[in-house]
Short mmCIF file of C-alpha atoms in Angstrom, two decimals:
data_model
loop_
_atom_site.label_atom_id
_atom_site.label_comp_id
_atom_site.label_asym_id
_atom_site.label_seq_id
_atom_site.Cartn_x
_atom_site.Cartn_y
_atom_site.Cartn_z
CA LEU A 18 5.34 -15.28 -10.61
CA GLY A 19 2.56 -13.99 -12.80
CA ALA A 20 -1.18 -13.57 -12.38
CA LYS A 21 -3.89 -10.95 -12.67
CA ALA A 22 -3.70 -7.87 -10.47
CA LYS A 23 -4.83 -8.07 -6.84
CA VAL A 24 -4.88 -11.86 -6.53
CA GLY A 25 -2.15 -12.07 -3.86
CA LYS A 26 1.17 -12.43 -5.69
CA SER A 27 2.99 -9.97 -3.43
CA THR A 28 1.43 -11.47 -0.31
CA LEU A 29 2.54 -14.96 -1.35
CA VAL A 30 6.07 -13.81 -2.13
CA ARG A 31 6.38 -11.85 1.14
CA ASP A 32 5.34 -14.97 3.04
CA LEU A 33 7.93 -17.01 1.14
CA ALA A 34 10.61 -14.38 1.84
CA PHE A 35 9.76 -14.34 5.55
CA CYS A 36 9.86 -18.15 5.79
CA VAL A 37 13.21 -18.40 3.99
CA ALA A 38 14.71 -15.59 6.10
CA ARG A 39 13.80 -17.57 9.23
CA GLY A 40 14.26 -21.08 7.85
CA GLU A 41 10.62 -21.91 8.55
CA PRO A 42 8.40 -24.15 6.40
CA PHE A 43 6.54 -22.54 3.49
CA LEU A 44 3.23 -24.11 2.45
CA GLY A 45 4.19 -27.15 4.48
CA LEU A 46 7.54 -27.57 2.73
CA PRO A 47 10.94 -27.09 4.36
CA THR A 48 13.08 -24.09 3.46
CA VAL A 49 16.79 -23.43 3.80
CA GLN A 50 17.41 -20.37 5.97
CA GLY A 51 19.25 -17.57 4.24
CA PRO A 52 19.19 -13.91 3.29
CA VAL A 53 16.41 -12.71 1.00
CA LEU A 54 16.34 -9.88 -1.53
CA TYR A 55 12.78 -8.61 -1.99
CA LEU A 56 12.33 -6.44 -5.09
CA ALA A 57 9.35 -4.15 -4.57
CA LEU A 58 9.25 -2.67 -8.06
CA GLU A 59 5.63 -1.51 -7.86
CA GLU A 60 5.11 -1.04 -4.11
CA LYS A 61 5.71 1.80 -1.68
CA ALA A 62 8.45 1.45 0.94
CA GLY A 63 6.13 2.18 3.85
CA GLU A 64 3.63 -0.45 2.72
CA VAL A 65 6.31 -3.11 2.31
CA LYS A 66 7.71 -2.36 5.75
CA LYS A 67 4.24 -2.38 7.32
CA ARG A 68 3.39 -5.73 5.72
CA PHE A 69 6.61 -7.43 6.86
CA GLU A 70 6.24 -6.00 10.38
CA ALA A 71 2.66 -7.31 10.54
CA MET A 72 4.08 -10.78 9.84
CA GLY A 73 6.46 -10.38 12.77
CA ALA A 74 9.61 -9.49 10.84
CA THR A 75 12.22 -7.46 12.69
CA ALA A 76 15.41 -5.66 11.73
CA ASP A 77 17.28 -8.85 12.69
CA ASP A 78 15.64 -10.86 9.90
CA PRO A 79 17.88 -11.06 6.80
CA ILE A 80 15.32 -9.53 4.45
CA HIS A 81 16.79 -6.88 2.17
CA VAL A 82 14.28 -4.73 0.29
CA HIS A 83 14.74 -2.71 -2.89
CA VAL A 84 11.88 -0.31 -3.58
CA GLY A 85 11.62 1.46 -6.91
CA LYS A 86 12.46 0.74 -10.49
CA ALA A 87 14.69 -2.15 -11.37
CA PRO A 88 18.33 -1.01 -11.57
CA HIS A 89 19.61 -0.73 -15.15
CA ASP A 90 22.47 -3.17 -14.46
CA GLY A 91 20.61 -5.15 -11.80
CA MET A 92 22.25 -8.47 -12.53
CA ASP A 93 25.68 -6.85 -12.37
CA ASP A 94 24.73 -5.24 -9.05
CA LEU A 95 23.75 -8.61 -7.60
#
């Protein structure tokens, strides 16, 4: 997903992640419930947590967050 800074890319993707984690519709379209890996490569951990909690996410939601630089062998790690 690409666009200029501060237009809502992270907000859109967090909403998508939350909907998939719960199996809820996203933008009026059905999703398949499943675990989500959210890569926060340019965000702070506290901000990411605060934003997901504001959406109603809990520790029971299968949203896994990586904060920091992309791992060197990220695809191998997956």
